[in-house]
């Protein structure tokens, strides 16, 4: 339990727009005064983004679930080893047909991620981007996590900078933030022992930013990490953002233990979810946006998150396999009108955005296929 004197001191820092320390972050996570945390985070959120709440119209393309690495978070939930039952890999023509089926004039982004499939050559990813760009020139291609980019270096036998350059020329617009999990040297080997290290994830993100490509960043919480390890993760991201200013948005992701080796663990509580969003907003003073990812939070809690530091709810999505494979109970899609109502009912002003947070003006209410 954290005393009021400590919270009062931190609150004064927040009101002065003063950077919080690692020790401040730890104190915030150990506090049970969720109202005080929300008040501070909402102050920062409104200072940065006013009453606006962002969303976009996007579609996910999960091109393969075949993955060569053993990740305790994913095996059994989504990923399959090469040759294992339930594995799939989309041929390029299948990717393009799927994209054509999902496309509407409202669509502004394809979000493209997949497993690390050793049977796919690097040319597959180049041709995937080129093919989508040729067919949908107005749609932003947000593709490939830092983990995937690191894997491309191995299969292409080329330097990271060259790999990124070729992907950018093929149509890569930005990168999602997945694969960061938790950076802590104690916890990371236990949950993602064969995945790239935390420092390597940060190195790849740095290289992407240096080529003018913006990315997101994530933190997976609610497994075996400590409060101190959460703050360590946030501080490392903040330090890289000081260096590159290349992060668009931070997305805290609640761990869903169902169908994983950690199925015995409880799911996160609403209290913890709101606390993570609030502390993230307070610690990441140089990140322009904090996302309350409605797919993992549920739409109801995502509304509350808009008062606890979040200013973005992600997209209408429709088809997403990785998080849903892990057991999240939410619907697979939401229409624009549903998203706007969700935001208005929370007392915020909905703003449809593109991937880089430029407002999108629409005349039609139609979003396309989704939950009605």
GROMACS .gro file of C-alpha atoms in nm:
model
  372
    1UNK     CA    1   0.000   0.000   0.000
    2UNK     CA    2   0.134   0.341  -0.095
    3UNK     CA    3   0.079   0.635   0.139
    4UNK     CA    4  -0.105   0.949   0.035
    5UNK     CA    5   0.209   1.157   0.082
    6UNK     CA    6   0.380   0.958  -0.193
    7UNK     CA    7   0.083   0.990  -0.429
    8UNK     CA    8   0.054   1.361  -0.349
    9UNK     CA    9   0.421   1.410  -0.439
   10UNK     CA   10   0.376   1.222  -0.766
   11UNK     CA   11   0.058   1.414  -0.843
   12UNK     CA   12   0.246   1.742  -0.800
   13UNK     CA   13   0.503   1.621  -1.051
   14UNK     CA   14   0.226   1.533  -1.295
   15UNK     CA   15   0.067   1.876  -1.259
   16UNK     CA   16   0.407   2.037  -1.326
   17UNK     CA   17   0.451   1.814  -1.632
   18UNK     CA   18   0.765   1.673  -1.471
   19UNK     CA   19   0.904   1.334  -1.573
   20UNK     CA   20   0.830   1.054  -1.328
   21UNK     CA   21   1.111   0.833  -1.203
   22UNK     CA   22   1.138   0.455  -1.197
   23UNK     CA   23   1.061   0.471  -0.824
   24UNK     CA   24   0.750   0.677  -0.896
   25UNK     CA   25   0.630   0.413  -1.142
   26UNK     CA   26   0.680   0.135  -0.890
   27UNK     CA   27   0.489   0.333  -0.628
   28UNK     CA   28   0.201   0.387  -0.870
   29UNK     CA   29   0.176   0.016  -0.951
   30UNK     CA   30   0.176  -0.071  -0.581
   31UNK     CA   31  -0.098   0.181  -0.504
   32UNK     CA   32  -0.456   0.063  -0.471
   33UNK     CA   33  -0.599   0.414  -0.505
   34UNK     CA   34  -0.726   0.359  -0.856
   35UNK     CA   35  -0.924   0.685  -0.845
   36UNK     CA   36  -0.609   0.888  -0.780
   37UNK     CA   37  -0.422   0.703  -1.056
   38UNK     CA   38  -0.706   0.765  -1.298
   39UNK     CA   39  -0.723   1.133  -1.210
   40UNK     CA   40  -0.350   1.182  -1.274
   41UNK     CA   41  -0.351   0.979  -1.597
   42UNK     CA   42  -0.660   1.160  -1.725
   43UNK     CA   43  -0.491   1.494  -1.661
   44UNK     CA   44  -0.195   1.390  -1.877
   45UNK     CA   45  -0.420   1.232  -2.139
   46UNK     CA   46  -0.628   1.549  -2.175
   47UNK     CA   47  -0.318   1.770  -2.180
   48UNK     CA   48  -0.188   1.570  -2.477
   49UNK     CA   49  -0.507   1.478  -2.663
   50UNK     CA   50  -0.791   1.683  -2.520
   51UNK     CA   51  -1.129   1.512  -2.539
   52UNK     CA   52  -1.047   1.320  -2.858
   53UNK     CA   53  -1.059   0.942  -2.880
   54UNK     CA   54  -0.916   0.780  -3.190
   55UNK     CA   55  -1.002   0.467  -3.388
   56UNK     CA   56  -0.937   0.341  -3.737
   57UNK     CA   57  -1.097   0.112  -3.992
   58UNK     CA   58  -0.856  -0.175  -4.035
   59UNK     CA   59  -0.837  -0.543  -4.122
   60UNK     CA   60  -0.592  -0.799  -3.990
   61UNK     CA   61  -0.407  -1.040  -4.217
   62UNK     CA   62  -0.245  -1.326  -4.023
   63UNK     CA   63  -0.070  -1.491  -4.317
   64UNK     CA   64   0.062  -1.799  -4.132
   65UNK     CA   65   0.043  -1.959  -3.790
   66UNK     CA   66   0.342  -2.184  -3.856
   67UNK     CA   67   0.625  -2.079  -3.627
   68UNK     CA   68   0.965  -2.230  -3.570
   69UNK     CA   69   1.020  -2.092  -3.220
   70UNK     CA   70   0.886  -2.235  -2.895
   71UNK     CA   71   0.701  -1.952  -2.726
   72UNK     CA   72   0.521  -2.047  -2.408
   73UNK     CA   73   0.270  -1.769  -2.467
   74UNK     CA   74   0.156  -1.886  -2.806
   75UNK     CA   75   0.207  -2.262  -2.848
   76UNK     CA   76  -0.129  -2.434  -2.827
   77UNK     CA   77  -0.316  -2.106  -2.856
   78UNK     CA   78  -0.229  -1.990  -3.207
   79UNK     CA   79   0.107  -2.108  -3.335
   80UNK     CA   80   0.180  -2.449  -3.484
   81UNK     CA   81   0.515  -2.610  -3.558
   82UNK     CA   82   0.603  -2.695  -3.922
   83UNK     CA   83   0.406  -3.006  -4.018
   84UNK     CA   84   0.181  -2.992  -3.712
   85UNK     CA   85  -0.195  -3.033  -3.748
   86UNK     CA   86  -0.376  -2.702  -3.755
   87UNK     CA   87  -0.095  -2.516  -3.924
   88UNK     CA   88  -0.170  -2.298  -4.223
   89UNK     CA   89   0.019  -2.072  -4.461
   90UNK     CA   90  -0.158  -1.849  -4.709
   91UNK     CA   91  -0.025  -1.848  -5.062
   92UNK     CA   92   0.014  -1.497  -5.200
   93UNK     CA   93  -0.296  -1.538  -5.417
   94UNK     CA   94  -0.488  -1.640  -5.105
   95UNK     CA   95  -0.364  -1.331  -4.921
   96UNK     CA   96  -0.474  -1.109  -5.207
   97UNK     CA   97  -0.817  -1.278  -5.234
   98UNK     CA   98  -0.866  -1.245  -4.858
   99UNK     CA   99  -0.771  -0.878  -4.876
  100UNK     CA  100  -1.012  -0.822  -5.164
  101UNK     CA  101  -1.292  -0.984  -4.965
  102UNK     CA  102  -1.220  -0.763  -4.664
  103UNK     CA  103  -1.165  -0.442  -4.857
  104UNK     CA  104  -1.414  -0.156  -4.850
  105UNK     CA  105  -1.366   0.207  -4.949
  106UNK     CA  106  -1.358   0.287  -4.578
  107UNK     CA  107  -1.052   0.072  -4.514
  108UNK     CA  108  -0.737   0.266  -4.426
  109UNK     CA  109  -0.504  -0.006  -4.293
  110UNK     CA  110  -0.402  -0.369  -4.334
  111UNK     CA  111  -0.239  -0.498  -4.014
  112UNK     CA  112  -0.014  -0.785  -4.124
  113UNK     CA  113   0.159  -1.025  -3.883
  114UNK     CA  114   0.231  -1.397  -3.869
  115UNK     CA  115   0.447  -1.675  -3.733
  116UNK     CA  116   0.813  -1.737  -3.819
  117UNK     CA  117   0.768  -1.990  -4.096
  118UNK     CA  118   1.105  -2.135  -4.209
  119UNK     CA  119   0.953  -2.257  -4.535
  120UNK     CA  120   0.881  -1.907  -4.665
  121UNK     CA  121   1.159  -1.722  -4.850
  122UNK     CA  122   1.223  -1.352  -4.790
  123UNK     CA  123   1.085  -1.284  -5.138
  124UNK     CA  124   0.741  -1.392  -5.009
  125UNK     CA  125   0.722  -1.087  -4.783
  126UNK     CA  126   0.848  -0.850  -5.050
  127UNK     CA  127   0.593  -0.984  -5.299
  128UNK     CA  128   0.317  -0.972  -5.036
  129UNK     CA  129   0.374  -0.601  -4.978
  130UNK     CA  130   0.414  -0.523  -5.349
  131UNK     CA  131   0.098  -0.714  -5.435
  132UNK     CA  132  -0.111  -0.541  -5.171
  133UNK     CA  133   0.026  -0.199  -5.260
  134UNK     CA  134  -0.053  -0.254  -5.629
  135UNK     CA  135  -0.408  -0.367  -5.554
  136UNK     CA  136  -0.486  -0.122  -5.273
  137UNK     CA  137  -0.264   0.186  -5.322
  138UNK     CA  138  -0.463   0.396  -5.074
  139UNK     CA  139  -0.441   0.143  -4.788
  140UNK     CA  140  -0.155   0.178  -4.538
  141UNK     CA  141   0.044  -0.142  -4.484
  142UNK     CA  142   0.132  -0.184  -4.116
  143UNK     CA  143   0.330  -0.504  -4.121
  144UNK     CA  144   0.580  -0.726  -3.939
  145UNK     CA  145   0.681  -0.703  -3.574
  146UNK     CA  146   1.040  -0.659  -3.463
  147UNK     CA  147   1.049  -1.037  -3.410
  148UNK     CA  148   0.953  -1.099  -3.772
  149UNK     CA  149   1.208  -0.846  -3.900
  150UNK     CA  150   1.481  -1.016  -3.699
  151UNK     CA  151   1.375  -1.349  -3.851
  152UNK     CA  152   1.392  -1.198  -4.202
  153UNK     CA  153   1.756  -1.108  -4.139
  154UNK     CA  154   1.829  -1.478  -4.083
  155UNK     CA  155   1.642  -1.612  -4.384
  156UNK     CA  156   1.758  -1.336  -4.620
  157UNK     CA  157   2.121  -1.352  -4.502
  158UNK     CA  158   2.133  -0.975  -4.525
  159UNK     CA  159   2.197  -0.695  -4.275
  160UNK     CA  160   1.897  -0.564  -4.086
  161UNK     CA  161   1.922  -0.221  -4.246
  162UNK     CA  162   1.910  -0.375  -4.596
  163UNK     CA  163   1.610  -0.590  -4.504
  164UNK     CA  164   1.419  -0.287  -4.373
  165UNK     CA  165   1.511  -0.083  -4.681
  166UNK     CA  166   1.377  -0.349  -4.918
  167UNK     CA  167   1.052  -0.384  -4.723
  168UNK     CA  168   1.004  -0.008  -4.722
  169UNK     CA  169   1.057   0.009  -5.098
  170UNK     CA  170   0.804  -0.274  -5.141
  171UNK     CA  171   0.536  -0.079  -4.955
  172UNK     CA  172   0.592  -0.113  -4.580
  173UNK     CA  173   0.434   0.191  -4.417
  174UNK     CA  174   0.484   0.121  -4.046
  175UNK     CA  175   0.530  -0.167  -3.804
  176UNK     CA  176   0.311  -0.302  -3.524
  177UNK     CA  177   0.448  -0.329  -3.173
  178UNK     CA  178   0.409  -0.698  -3.095
  179UNK     CA  179   0.676  -0.931  -2.962
  180UNK     CA  180   0.806  -0.694  -2.695
  181UNK     CA  181   0.632  -0.905  -2.425
  182UNK     CA  182   0.832  -0.806  -2.117
  183UNK     CA  183   1.196  -0.698  -2.142
  184UNK     CA  184   1.310  -0.809  -1.795
  185UNK     CA  185   1.599  -1.056  -1.801
  186UNK     CA  186   1.435  -1.269  -1.528
  187UNK     CA  187   1.085  -1.302  -1.670
  188UNK     CA  188   1.143  -1.301  -2.046
  189UNK     CA  189   1.320  -1.641  -2.070
  190UNK     CA  190   1.035  -1.798  -1.872
  191UNK     CA  191   0.758  -1.678  -2.102
  192UNK     CA  192   0.935  -1.642  -2.437
  193UNK     CA  193   1.263  -1.825  -2.395
  194UNK     CA  194   1.338  -1.878  -2.763
  195UNK     CA  195   1.217  -1.539  -2.882
  196UNK     CA  196   1.459  -1.254  -2.946
  197UNK     CA  197   1.595  -1.079  -2.637
  198UNK     CA  198   1.456  -0.753  -2.504
  199UNK     CA  199   1.767  -0.555  -2.602
  200UNK     CA  200   1.750  -0.701  -2.954
  201UNK     CA  201   1.383  -0.599  -2.986
  202UNK     CA  202   1.485  -0.245  -2.897
  203UNK     CA  203   1.779  -0.255  -3.139
  204UNK     CA  204   1.552  -0.361  -3.427
  205UNK     CA  205   1.301  -0.089  -3.342
  206UNK     CA  206   1.585   0.165  -3.335
  207UNK     CA  207   1.697   0.055  -3.683
  208UNK     CA  208   1.340   0.082  -3.817
  209UNK     CA  209   1.299   0.430  -3.672
  210UNK     CA  210   1.629   0.541  -3.822
  211UNK     CA  211   1.490   0.465  -4.168
  212UNK     CA  212   1.194   0.692  -4.103
  213UNK     CA  213   0.944   0.415  -4.036
  214UNK     CA  214   0.725   0.459  -3.730
  215UNK     CA  215   0.626   0.170  -3.508
  216UNK     CA  216   0.409   0.089  -3.211
  217UNK     CA  217   0.524  -0.074  -2.888
  218UNK     CA  218   0.354  -0.322  -2.658
  219UNK     CA  219   0.386  -0.476  -2.314
  220UNK     CA  220   0.233  -0.809  -2.223
  221UNK     CA  221   0.124  -0.809  -1.860
  222UNK     CA  222  -0.064  -1.033  -1.622
  223UNK     CA  223   0.158  -1.344  -1.638
  224UNK     CA  224   0.465  -1.387  -1.414
  225UNK     CA  225   0.608  -1.036  -1.426
  226UNK     CA  226   0.653  -0.816  -1.120
  227UNK     CA  227   0.542  -0.456  -1.082
  228UNK     CA  228   0.908  -0.354  -1.095
  229UNK     CA  229   0.955  -0.540  -1.424
  230UNK     CA  230   0.660  -0.358  -1.574
  231UNK     CA  231   0.817  -0.023  -1.487
  232UNK     CA  232   1.155  -0.137  -1.621
  233UNK     CA  233   0.983  -0.219  -1.952
  234UNK     CA  234   0.822   0.125  -1.970
  235UNK     CA  235   1.146   0.306  -1.885
  236UNK     CA  236   1.337   0.121  -2.159
  237UNK     CA  237   1.074   0.219  -2.414
  238UNK     CA  238   1.080   0.579  -2.292
  239UNK     CA  239   1.458   0.593  -2.329
  240UNK     CA  240   1.442   0.469  -2.690
  241UNK     CA  241   1.165   0.719  -2.767
  242UNK     CA  242   1.388   0.996  -2.628
  243UNK     CA  243   1.651   0.881  -2.879
  244UNK     CA  244   1.443   0.822  -3.193
  245UNK     CA  245   1.091   0.967  -3.145
  246UNK     CA  246   0.980   0.680  -3.366
  247UNK     CA  247   0.698   0.530  -3.161
  248UNK     CA  248   0.341   0.623  -3.252
  249UNK     CA  249   0.154   0.448  -2.977
  250UNK     CA  250   0.191   0.219  -2.676
  251UNK     CA  251  -0.044  -0.077  -2.637
  252UNK     CA  252  -0.064  -0.266  -2.307
  253UNK     CA  253  -0.182  -0.620  -2.380
  254UNK     CA  254  -0.349  -0.826  -2.109
  255UNK     CA  255  -0.228  -1.186  -2.110
  256UNK     CA  256  -0.497  -1.448  -2.173
  257UNK     CA  257  -0.367  -1.772  -2.017
  258UNK     CA  258  -0.632  -2.000  -2.167
  259UNK     CA  259  -0.488  -2.254  -2.416
  260UNK     CA  260  -0.128  -2.179  -2.307
  261UNK     CA  261   0.114  -2.351  -2.070
  262UNK     CA  262   0.012  -2.084  -1.818
  263UNK     CA  263  -0.354  -2.187  -1.819
  264UNK     CA  264  -0.338  -2.222  -1.439
  265UNK     CA  265  -0.286  -1.848  -1.399
  266UNK     CA  266  -0.585  -1.620  -1.338
  267UNK     CA  267  -0.685  -1.365  -1.599
  268UNK     CA  268  -0.620  -0.999  -1.526
  269UNK     CA  269  -0.877  -0.798  -1.332
  270UNK     CA  270  -1.036  -0.475  -1.448
  271UNK     CA  271  -0.846  -0.301  -1.167
  272UNK     CA  272  -0.513  -0.423  -1.302
  273UNK     CA  273  -0.604  -0.340  -1.663
  274UNK     CA  274  -0.692   0.020  -1.573
  275UNK     CA  275  -0.385   0.054  -1.352
  276UNK     CA  276  -0.153  -0.055  -1.636
  277UNK     CA  277  -0.310   0.194  -1.877
  278UNK     CA  278  -0.292   0.476  -1.623
  279UNK     CA  279   0.069   0.412  -1.519
  280UNK     CA  280   0.172   0.371  -1.883
  281UNK     CA  281   0.025   0.711  -1.967
  282UNK     CA  282   0.204   0.869  -1.672
  283UNK     CA  283   0.544   0.707  -1.734
  284UNK     CA  284   0.552   0.732  -2.115
  285UNK     CA  285   0.544   1.110  -2.128
  286UNK     CA  286   0.705   1.113  -2.474
  287UNK     CA  287   0.455   0.873  -2.637
  288UNK     CA  288   0.180   1.067  -2.814
  289UNK     CA  289  -0.084   0.794  -2.776
  290UNK     CA  290  -0.185   0.514  -2.538
  291UNK     CA  291  -0.419   0.248  -2.670
  292UNK     CA  292  -0.699   0.081  -2.478
  293UNK     CA  293  -0.714  -0.227  -2.702
  294UNK     CA  294  -1.082  -0.317  -2.688
  295UNK     CA  295  -1.020  -0.669  -2.818
  296UNK     CA  296  -0.838  -0.770  -2.497
  297UNK     CA  297  -1.006  -0.527  -2.258
  298UNK     CA  298  -1.366  -0.580  -2.375
  299UNK     CA  299  -1.557  -0.281  -2.513
  300UNK     CA  300  -1.706  -0.195  -2.171
  301UNK     CA  301  -1.370  -0.166  -1.997
  302UNK     CA  302  -1.221   0.012  -2.298
  303UNK     CA  303  -1.475   0.289  -2.243
  304UNK     CA  304  -1.353   0.337  -1.886
  305UNK     CA  305  -0.993   0.326  -2.010
  306UNK     CA  306  -1.068   0.647  -2.202
  307UNK     CA  307  -1.082   0.814  -1.857
  308UNK     CA  308  -0.768   0.638  -1.732
  309UNK     CA  309  -0.512   0.759  -1.984
  310UNK     CA  310  -0.611   0.589  -2.310
  311UNK     CA  311  -0.695   0.804  -2.612
  312UNK     CA  312  -0.719   0.531  -2.878
  313UNK     CA  313  -0.927   0.212  -2.905
  314UNK     CA  314  -0.759   0.058  -3.214
  315UNK     CA  315  -0.968  -0.045  -3.511
  316UNK     CA  316  -1.282  -0.213  -3.634
  317UNK     CA  317  -1.063  -0.519  -3.711
  318UNK     CA  318  -1.327  -0.781  -3.817
  319UNK     CA  319  -1.077  -1.071  -3.852
  320UNK     CA  320  -0.799  -1.132  -3.601
  321UNK     CA  321  -0.668  -1.477  -3.512
  322UNK     CA  322  -0.377  -1.446  -3.271
  323UNK     CA  323  -0.543  -1.280  -2.971
  324UNK     CA  324  -0.868  -1.467  -3.028
  325UNK     CA  325  -0.673  -1.791  -3.054
  326UNK     CA  326  -0.544  -1.726  -2.702
  327UNK     CA  327  -0.897  -1.714  -2.566
  328UNK     CA  328  -1.012  -1.352  -2.559
  329UNK     CA  329  -1.394  -1.353  -2.540
  330UNK     CA  330  -1.465  -1.041  -2.744
  331UNK     CA  331  -1.635  -1.020  -3.080
  332UNK     CA  332  -1.414  -1.036  -3.389
  333UNK     CA  333  -1.535  -0.706  -3.525
  334UNK     CA  334  -1.707  -0.375  -3.471
  335UNK     CA  335  -1.862  -0.132  -3.718
  336UNK     CA  336  -1.768   0.233  -3.734
  337UNK     CA  337  -2.106   0.337  -3.594
  338UNK     CA  338  -2.062   0.096  -3.300
  339UNK     CA  339  -1.714   0.232  -3.234
  340UNK     CA  340  -1.834   0.592  -3.247
  341UNK     CA  341  -2.122   0.515  -3.009
  342UNK     CA  342  -1.884   0.339  -2.771
  343UNK     CA  343  -1.666   0.650  -2.760
  344UNK     CA  344  -1.951   0.902  -2.736
  345UNK     CA  345  -2.112   0.707  -2.453
  346UNK     CA  346  -1.782   0.746  -2.266
  347UNK     CA  347  -1.809   1.123  -2.306
  348UNK     CA  348  -1.531   1.149  -2.563
  349UNK     CA  349  -1.527   1.282  -2.919
  350UNK     CA  350  -1.465   1.001  -3.173
  351UNK     CA  351  -1.204   1.075  -3.438
  352UNK     CA  352  -1.144   0.830  -3.718
  353UNK     CA  353  -0.772   0.830  -3.797
  354UNK     CA  354  -0.530   0.674  -4.037
  355UNK     CA  355  -0.234   0.470  -3.910
  356UNK     CA  356  -0.024   0.781  -3.847
  357UNK     CA  357  -0.306   0.960  -3.658
  358UNK     CA  358  -0.415   1.194  -3.933
  359UNK     CA  359  -0.794   1.251  -3.914
  360UNK     CA  360  -0.997   1.078  -4.185
  361UNK     CA  361  -1.306   1.252  -4.320
  362UNK     CA  362  -1.593   1.027  -4.427
  363UNK     CA  363  -1.930   1.091  -4.586
  364UNK     CA  364  -2.070   0.735  -4.561
  365UNK     CA  365  -2.164   0.558  -4.241
  366UNK     CA  366  -2.086   0.220  -4.389
  367UNK     CA  367  -1.780   0.045  -4.252
  368UNK     CA  368  -1.832  -0.289  -4.419
  369UNK     CA  369  -1.890  -0.635  -4.287
  370UNK     CA  370  -1.877  -0.673  -3.914
  371UNK     CA  371  -2.084  -0.737  -3.606
  372UNK     CA  372  -2.414  -0.551  -3.641
   0.00000   0.00000   0.00000
